[in-house]
Coordinates of N, CA and C in Angstrom, one line a residue:
X396 N 0.8 -1.2 0.0 CA 0.0 0.0 0.0 C 0.9 1.2 0.0
X397 N 2.2 1.1 0.4 CA 3.0 2.3 0.4 C 3.3 2.8 -1.0
X398 N 3.4 1.9 -1.9 CA 3.6 2.3 -3.3 C 2.4 2.9 -3.9
X399 N 1.2 2.6 -3.4 CA 0.0 3.2 -4.0 C -0.1 4.7 -3.6
X400 N 0.4 5.1 -2.4 CA 0.3 6.5 -2.0 C 1.5 7.3 -2.6
X401 N 2.6 6.6 -3.0 CA 3.7 7.4 -3.6 C 3.3 8.2 -4.8
X402 N 2.7 7.6 -5.8 CA 2.3 8.4 -7.0 C 1.3 9.5 -6.6
X403 N 0.4 9.2 -5.7 CA -0.6 10.1 -5.3 C 0.0 11.3 -4.6
X404 N 1.0 11.1 -3.7 CA 1.7 12.2 -3.1 C 2.5 13.0 -4.1
X405 N 3.2 12.3 -5.0 CA 3.9 13.0 -6.1 C 3.0 13.9 -6.9
X406 N 1.8 13.4 -7.2 CA 0.9 14.2 -8.0 C 0.4 15.4 -7.2
X407 N 0.1 15.1 -5.9 CA -0.4 16.2 -5.1 C 0.7 17.3 -4.9
X408 N 1.9 16.9 -4.7 CA 3.0 17.8 -4.6 C 3.2 18.6 -5.8
X409 N 3.2 17.9 -7.0 CA 3.4 18.6 -8.2 C 2.2 19.6 -8.5
X410 N 1.0 19.2 -8.1 CA -0.1 20.1 -8.2 C 0.1 21.4 -7.4
X411 N 0.5 21.2 -6.2 CA 0.8 22.4 -5.3 C 1.8 23.3 -5.8
X412 N 2.9 22.6 -6.3 CA 4.0 23.4 -6.9 C 3.5 24.2 -8.1
X413 N 2.7 23.6 -9.0 CA 2.2 24.2 -10.2 C 1.2 25.4 -9.8
X414 N 0.4 25.1 -8.8 CA -0.5 26.1 -8.3 C 0.2 27.3 -7.7
X415 N 1.3 27.1 -7.0 CA 2.0 28.2 -6.4 C 2.7 29.0 -7.5
X416 N 3.2 28.3 -8.6 CA 3.8 29.0 -9.7 C 2.8 29.9 -10.4
X417 N 1.6 29.4 -10.6 CA 0.5 30.1 -11.2 C 0.1 31.3 -10.4
X418 N 0.0 31.1 -9.1 CA -0.4 32.2 -8.2 C 0.7 33.3 -8.2
X419 N 2.0 32.9 -8.1 CA 3.1 33.8 -8.1 C 3.1 34.6 -9.4
X420 N 2.9 33.9 -10.5 CA 2.9 34.5 -11.8 C 1.7 35.5 -11.9
X421 N 0.6 35.2 -11.4 CA -0.6 36.1 -11.5 C -0.3 37.4 -10.7
X422 N 0.2 37.2 -9.5 CA 0.4 38.4 -8.6 C 1.6 39.2 -9.1
X423 N 2.6 38.5 -9.6 CA 3.8 39.3 -10.1 C 3.5 40.1 -11.3
X424 N 2.5 39.7 -12.1 CA 2.1 40.4 -13.3 C 1.0 41.4 -13.1
X425 N 0.3 41.3 -12.0 CA -0.8 42.2 -11.8 C -0.3 43.6 -11.5
X426 N -0.8 44.5 -12.2 CA -0.4 45.9 -12.1 C -0.8 46.5 -10.8
X427 N 0.2 47.2 -10.2 CA 0.0 47.9 -8.9 C 0.0 47.0 -7.7
X428 N 0.3 45.7 -7.9 CA 0.3 44.8 -6.8 C 1.7 44.4 -6.5
X429 N 2.2 44.7 -5.4 CA 3.6 44.3 -5.0 C 3.5 43.2 -4.0
X430 N 3.7 42.0 -4.5 CA 3.7 40.8 -3.7 C 5.1 40.3 -3.4
X431 N 5.5 40.4 -2.2 CA 6.9 40.0 -1.9 C 7.0 38.5 -1.8
X432 N 8.2 38.0 -2.0 CA 8.5 36.6 -1.9 C 8.2 36.0 -0.6
X433 N 8.4 36.8 0.5 CA 8.2 36.3 1.8 C 6.7 35.9 2.1
X434 N 5.8 36.5 1.4 CA 4.4 36.1 1.6 C 4.0 34.7 1.1
X435 N 4.8 34.2 0.2 CA 4.4 32.9 -0.3 C 5.5 31.9 0.0
X436 N 6.5 32.3 0.7 CA 7.6 31.3 1.1 C 7.1 30.4 2.2
X437 N 7.6 29.3 2.3 CA 7.3 28.4 3.4 C 8.0 28.9 4.7
X438 N 7.7 28.3 5.8 CA 8.3 28.7 7.1 C 9.8 28.5 7.0
X439 N 10.2 27.4 6.4 CA 11.7 27.0 6.2 C 12.3 28.1 5.4
X440 N 11.7 28.6 4.4 CA 12.2 29.6 3.5 C 12.4 30.9 4.3
X441 N 11.4 31.2 5.1 CA 11.5 32.4 6.0 C 12.7 32.4 6.9
X442 N 12.8 31.2 7.5 CA 14.0 31.0 8.5 C 15.3 31.2 7.7
X443 N 15.4 30.6 6.5 CA 16.6 30.7 5.8 C 16.9 32.2 5.4
X444 N 15.8 32.9 5.0 CA 15.9 34.3 4.7 C 16.4 35.1 5.9
X445 N 15.8 34.8 7.1 CA 16.2 35.5 8.3 C 17.7 35.2 8.7
X446 N 18.1 33.9 8.5 CA 19.4 33.5 8.8 C 20.4 34.2 7.9
X447 N 20.1 34.3 6.6 CA 20.9 35.1 5.6 C 21.0 36.5 6.1
X448 N 19.9 37.1 6.5 CA 19.9 38.5 7.0 C 20.9 38.7 8.1
X449 N 20.8 37.8 9.1 CA 21.7 37.9 10.3 C 23.2 37.7 9.9
X450 N 23.4 36.7 9.0 CA 24.7 36.5 8.5 C 25.3 37.7 7.8
X451 N 24.4 38.3 6.9 CA 24.8 39.5 6.2 C 25.2 40.6 7.2
X452 N 24.4 40.8 8.3 CA 24.7 41.8 9.2 C 26.1 41.6 9.9
X453 N 26.4 40.3 10.2 CA 27.7 40.0 10.8 C 28.8 40.2 9.8
X454 N 28.5 39.8 8.5 CA 29.5 40.0 7.5 C 29.8 41.5 7.3
X455 N 28.7 42.3 7.2 CA 28.9 43.7 7.0 C 29.7 44.4 8.2
X456 N 29.4 43.9 9.4 CA 30.2 44.4 10.5 C 31.7 44.0 10.4
X457 N 31.9 42.8 10.0 CA 33.3 42.3 9.8 C 34.0 43.1 8.7
X458 N 33.2 43.3 7.6 CA 33.8 44.1 6.5 C 34.1 45.5 6.9
X459 N 33.3 46.1 7.7 CA 33.5 47.4 8.2 C 34.8 47.5 9.0
X460 N 35.2 46.4 9.7 CA 36.4 46.3 10.4 C 37.6 46.0 9.5
X461 N 37.4 45.8 8.2 CA 38.4 45.6 7.3 C 38.7 44.1 6.9
X462 N 37.7 43.3 7.2 CA 37.9 41.8 6.9 C 37.6 41.6 5.4
X463 N 38.6 41.3 4.6 CA 38.5 41.2 3.2 C 37.7 39.9 2.8
X464 N 37.8 38.9 3.6 CA 37.0 37.7 3.3 C 35.5 38.0 3.5
X465 N 35.1 38.8 4.5 CA 33.7 39.2 4.7 C 33.2 39.9 3.4
X466 N 34.0 40.8 2.9 CA 33.6 41.5 1.7 C 33.4 40.5 0.5
X467 N 34.3 39.6 0.4 CA 34.2 38.6 -0.6 C 32.9 37.8 -0.5
X468 N 32.6 37.4 0.7 CA 31.3 36.6 0.8 C 30.1 37.5 0.5
X469 N 30.1 38.7 1.0 CA 29.0 39.6 0.7 C 28.9 39.8 -0.8
X470 N 30.0 40.0 -1.5 CA 30.0 40.2 -2.9 C 29.5 39.0 -3.6
X471 N 30.0 37.8 -3.2 CA 29.5 36.6 -3.9 C 28.0 36.4 -3.7
X472 N 27.5 36.8 -2.5 CA 26.1 36.6 -2.3 C 25.2 37.6 -3.1
X473 N 25.7 38.8 -3.3 CA 24.8 39.8 -3.8 C 25.2 40.4 -5.2
X474 N 26.3 40.0 -5.7 CA 26.8 40.6 -7.0 C 25.9 40.1 -8.2
X475 N 25.5 38.9 -8.2 CA 24.7 38.4 -9.3 C 23.3 39.1 -9.4
X476 N 22.7 39.2 -8.2 CA 21.4 39.8 -8.1 C 21.5 41.3 -8.5
X477 N 22.5 41.9 -8.1 CA 22.7 43.3 -8.4 C 22.9 43.5 -9.9
X478 N 23.6 42.6 -10.5 CA 23.8 42.7 -11.9 C 22.5 42.4 -12.7
X479 N 21.8 41.4 -12.3 CA 20.6 41.1 -13.0 C 19.6 42.3 -12.9
X480 N 19.5 42.9 -11.7 CA 18.6 44.0 -11.5 C 19.1 45.2 -12.4
X481 N 20.4 45.5 -12.5 CA 20.9 46.6 -13.3 C 20.7 46.3 -14.8
X482 N 20.9 45.0 -15.2 CA 20.8 44.6 -16.6 C 19.4 44.9 -17.1
X483 N 18.4 44.5 -16.3 CA 17.0 44.7 -16.7 C 16.7 46.2 -16.7
X484 N 17.2 47.0 -15.7 CA 16.9 48.4 -15.6 C 17.6 49.2 -16.6
X485 N 18.6 48.7 -17.2 CA 19.4 49.5 -18.3 C 18.9 49.1 -19.7
X486 N 17.8 48.4 -19.8 CA 17.4 48.0 -21.1 C 18.2 46.9 -21.7
X487 N 18.7 46.0 -20.8 CA 19.5 44.8 -21.2 C 20.8 45.2 -22.0
X488 N 21.4 46.2 -21.5 CA 22.7 46.7 -22.0 C 23.8 46.3 -21.0
X489 N 24.6 45.2 -21.3 CA 25.5 44.7 -20.4 C 26.6 45.7 -19.9
X490 N 27.1 46.5 -20.9 CA 28.1 47.5 -20.5 C 27.6 48.5 -19.5
X491 N 26.4 49.0 -19.7 CA 25.8 49.9 -18.8 C 25.5 49.3 -17.4
X492 N 25.0 48.1 -17.4 CA 24.8 47.4 -16.2 C 26.0 47.2 -15.4
X493 N 27.1 46.7 -16.1 CA 28.4 46.6 -15.4 C 28.9 47.9 -14.8
X494 N 28.8 48.9 -15.5 CA 29.2 50.3 -15.1 C 28.4 50.7 -13.8
X495 N 27.1 50.5 -13.8 CA 26.3 50.9 -12.7 C 26.6 50.0 -11.5
X496 N 26.7 48.7 -11.6 CA 27.0 47.8 -10.5 C 28.3 48.1 -9.9
X497 N 29.3 48.4 -10.7 CA 30.7 48.7 -10.2 C 30.6 49.9 -9.4
X498 N 29.9 51.0 -9.9 CA 29.8 52.2 -9.1 C 29.0 52.0 -7.8
X499 N 28.0 51.2 -7.8 CA 27.2 50.9 -6.6 C 28.1 50.2 -5.6
X500 N 28.9 49.2 -6.0 CA 29.7 48.6 -5.0 C 30.8 49.5 -4.4
X501 N 31.3 50.4 -5.2 CA 32.3 51.4 -4.7 C 31.6 52.3 -3.7
X502 N 30.4 52.7 -3.9 CA 29.7 53.5 -2.9 C 29.4 52.7 -1.7
X503 N 29.0 51.4 -1.9 CA 28.7 50.5 -0.7 C 30.0 50.4 0.1
X504 N 31.1 50.3 -0.5 CA 32.4 50.2 0.3 C 32.6 51.4 1.1
X505 N 32.4 52.6 0.5 CA 32.6 53.9 1.2 C 31.6 54.1 2.3
X506 N 30.4 53.7 2.1 CA 29.3 54.0 3.0 C 28.8 52.8 3.9
X507 N 29.7 51.8 4.0 CA 29.3 50.6 4.8 C 28.8 51.0 6.2
X508 N 29.4 52.0 6.7 CA 29.0 52.4 8.1 C 27.6 52.9 8.2
X509 N 27.0 53.3 7.1 CA 25.6 53.7 7.1 C 24.6 52.6 7.0
X510 N 25.1 51.3 6.7 CA 24.2 50.2 6.6 C 23.6 49.9 8.0
X511 N 22.3 49.8 8.1 CA 21.6 49.5 9.4 C 20.8 48.2 9.1
X512 N 21.2 47.1 9.7 CA 20.5 45.9 9.5 C 19.1 45.9 10.1
X513 N 18.9 46.8 11.1 CA 17.5 46.9 11.6 C 16.5 47.4 10.6
X514 N 17.0 48.2 9.6 CA 16.1 48.8 8.6 C 15.9 47.9 7.4
X515 N 16.8 46.9 7.2 CA 16.6 46.0 6.1 C 17.8 45.2 5.8
X516 N 17.7 44.4 4.8 CA 18.8 43.5 4.4 C 19.9 44.2 3.7
X517 N 21.1 43.6 3.6 CA 22.2 44.1 2.9 C 21.8 44.2 1.4
X518 N 21.2 43.2 0.9 CA 20.8 43.2 -0.5 C 19.8 44.3 -0.9
X519 N 18.9 44.6 0.0 CA 18.0 45.7 -0.2 C 18.7 47.0 -0.1
X520 N 19.7 47.2 0.8 CA 20.5 48.4 1.0 C 21.3 48.6 -0.3
X521 N 21.9 47.5 -0.8 CA 22.7 47.6 -2.0 C 21.8 48.0 -3.2
X522 N 20.6 47.4 -3.3 CA 19.7 47.7 -4.4 C 19.3 49.1 -4.3
X523 N 19.1 49.7 -3.2 CA 18.8 51.1 -3.0 C 19.9 52.0 -3.6
X524 N 21.1 51.7 -3.2 CA 22.3 52.4 -3.8 C 22.3 52.2 -5.3
X525 N 22.1 51.0 -5.8 CA 22.1 50.8 -7.2 C 21.0 51.6 -7.9
X526 N 19.9 51.7 -7.3 CA 18.8 52.4 -8.0 C 19.2 53.9 -8.1
X527 N 19.8 54.5 -7.1 CA 20.3 55.8 -7.1 C 21.4 56.0 -8.2
X528 N 22.3 55.1 -8.2 CA 23.3 55.1 -9.3 C 22.7 55.0 -10.7
X529 N 21.7 54.2 -10.8 CA 21.1 54.0 -12.1 C 20.4 55.3 -12.5
X530 N 19.7 56.0 -11.6 CA 19.1 57.3 -11.9 C 20.1 58.3 -12.4
X531 N 21.2 58.4 -11.6 CA 22.3 59.3 -12.1 C 22.9 58.9 -13.4
X532 N 23.1 57.6 -13.6 CA 23.7 57.2 -14.9 C 22.7 57.4 -16.0
X533 N 21.4 57.2 -15.8 CA 20.5 57.5 -16.9 C 20.6 58.9 -17.4
X534 N 20.7 59.9 -16.5 CA 20.9 61.2 -16.9 C 22.2 61.4 -17.7
X535 N 23.3 60.8 -17.2 CA 24.5 60.9 -17.9 C 24.4 60.2 -19.3
X536 N 23.8 59.1 -19.4 CA 23.7 58.4 -20.6 C 22.8 59.1 -21.6
X537 N 21.8 59.8 -21.1 CA 20.9 60.6 -22.0 C 21.7 61.8 -22.6
X538 N 22.5 62.4 -21.7 CA 23.4 63.5 -22.3 C 24.3 63.0 -23.3
X539 N 25.0 61.8 -23.0 CA 25.9 61.2 -23.9 C 25.3 60.8 -25.2
X540 N 24.1 60.2 -25.1 CA 23.3 59.8 -26.3 C 22.9 61.0 -27.2
X541 N 22.5 62.1 -26.5 CA 22.2 63.3 -27.2 C 23.4 63.9 -27.9
X542 N 24.5 63.9 -27.3 CA 25.8 64.4 -27.9 C 26.1 63.6 -29.1
X543 N 26.0 62.3 -29.0 CA 26.4 61.4 -30.1 C 25.4 61.5 -31.2
X544 N 24.1 61.7 -30.9 CA 23.2 62.0 -32.0 C 23.4 63.3 -32.7
X545 N 23.8 64.3 -31.9 CA 24.1 65.6 -32.5 C 25.3 65.5 -33.4
X546 N 26.3 64.8 -33.0 CA 27.6 64.6 -33.8 C 27.3 63.9 -35.0
X547 N 26.4 62.8 -34.9 CA 26.1 62.0 -36.1 C 25.3 62.9 -37.1
X548 N 24.4 63.7 -36.6 CA 23.6 64.6 -37.4 C 24.5 65.7 -38.1
X549 N 25.5 66.2 -37.3 CA 26.4 67.2 -37.9 C 27.3 66.5 -39.0
X550 N 27.7 65.3 -38.8 CA 28.4 64.5 -39.8 C 27.6 64.3 -41.0
X551 N 26.4 64.0 -40.9 CA 25.5 63.8 -42.1 C 25.3 65.1 -42.8
X552 N 25.2 66.2 -42.1 CA 25.0 67.5 -42.8 C 26.3 67.9 -43.5
X553 N 27.4 67.6 -42.9 CA 28.7 67.9 -43.5 C 28.9 67.0 -44.8
X554 N 28.5 65.8 -44.7 CA 28.7 64.9 -45.9 C 27.7 65.4 -47.0
X555 N 26.5 65.8 -46.6 CA 25.6 66.3 -47.7 C 26.0 67.6 -48.2
X556 N 26.7 68.4 -47.5 CA 27.1 69.8 -47.9 C 28.4 69.7 -48.7
X557 N 29.2 68.6 -48.6 CA 30.5 68.5 -49.2 C 30.4 68.6 -50.8
X558 N 29.5 68.0 -51.4 CA 29.4 68.2 -52.9 C 29.2 69.7 -53.2
X559 N 28.4 70.4 -52.4 CA 28.1 71.8 -52.7 C 29.4 72.6 -52.5
X560 N 30.2 72.3 -51.5 CA 31.4 73.0 -51.3 C 32.4 72.7 -52.5
X561 N 32.4 71.4 -52.9 CA 33.3 71.1 -54.0 C 32.9 71.7 -55.3
X562 N 31.6 71.8 -55.5 CA 31.1 72.5 -56.7 C 31.4 74.0 -56.7
X563 N 31.2 74.6 -55.5 CA 31.5 76.0 -55.3 C 33.0 76.3 -55.5
X564 N 33.9 75.4 -55.0 CA 35.3 75.6 -55.2 C 35.7 75.5 -56.7
X565 N 35.1 74.5 -57.3 CA 35.4 74.3 -58.8 C 34.9 75.5 -59.6
X566 N 33.8 76.1 -59.2 CA 33.3 77.2 -59.9 C 34.2 78.4 -59.6
X567 N 34.6 78.6 -58.4 CA 35.5 79.7 -58.0 C 36.8 79.6 -58.7
X568 N 37.3 78.3 -58.8 CA 38.6 78.0 -59.4 C 38.6 78.4 -60.9
X569 N 37.5 78.2 -61.6 CA 37.4 78.5 -63.0 C 37.4 80.0 -63.2
X570 N 37.0 80.8 -62.2 CA 36.8 82.2 -62.4 C 38.1 83.0 -62.2
X571 N 39.2 82.3 -61.7 CA 40.5 83.0 -61.5 C 41.4 82.7 -62.7
X572 N 42.4 83.6 -62.9 CA 43.2 83.5 -64.1 C 44.0 82.2 -64.1
X573 N 44.5 81.8 -65.3 CA 45.2 80.5 -65.4 C 46.5 80.5 -64.6
X574 N 47.2 81.7 -64.5 CA 48.5 81.7 -63.7 C 48.2 81.4 -62.3
X575 N 47.1 81.9 -61.7 CA 46.8 81.6 -60.3 C 46.3 80.2 -60.2
X576 N 45.6 79.6 -61.2 CA 45.2 78.2 -61.1 C 46.5 77.3 -61.1
X577 N 47.5 77.7 -61.9 CA 48.7 76.9 -61.9 C 49.5 77.0 -60.6
X578 N 49.5 78.2 -60.0 CA 50.2 78.4 -58.7 C 49.5 77.6 -57.6
X579 N 48.1 77.6 -57.6 CA 47.4 76.8 -56.6 C 47.6 75.3 -56.8
X580 N 47.6 74.9 -58.0 CA 47.9 73.4 -58.3 C 49.3 73.1 -57.8
X581 N 50.2 73.9 -58.1 CA 51.6 73.6 -57.7 C 51.8 73.5 -56.2
X582 N 51.1 74.4 -55.5 CA 51.2 74.5 -54.0 C 50.4 73.4 -53.3
X583 N 49.2 73.1 -53.8 CA 48.3 72.2 -53.0 C 48.0 70.9 -53.7
X584 N 48.3 70.6 -54.9 CA 47.9 69.4 -55.5 C 49.1 68.5 -55.7

């Protein structure tokens, strides 16, 4: 009878997993609804999340005291999530995401003393820094893109005007005397 309940349990477990994926998908796509992962995590998942939070707090304190290994562990835990977040927020441009994440980590290193574990997780704190960096970078990138567009437009205008300049020079060249034409050819051609 033990084997008869095995497939039934597997089917029930698979159904629950499928249902939770559907529920999470519905709530994550629903406009205006911010459903956090903690609301649908199991108790074991919540304990693991809290354990990570306390470990991050201890690691941040150790990193603040200059422990390089603590920084390495914090980086290993949060670098991928920070990059994925920046990658999506930069319109899937890897070079811009890398630039933003690098700057966010530099700011995190300088401001580690302002991290307060009582107010939230290290990952949330880093994401807040990253969001501010992205806002500043977006303004910088907009100015850079506008400059590049202006330069490209100026280049197109110059290329379009070149035949007119060449025609104007040819016309002016024919209007001067032959002696001057020979002198100009000898000097510049």
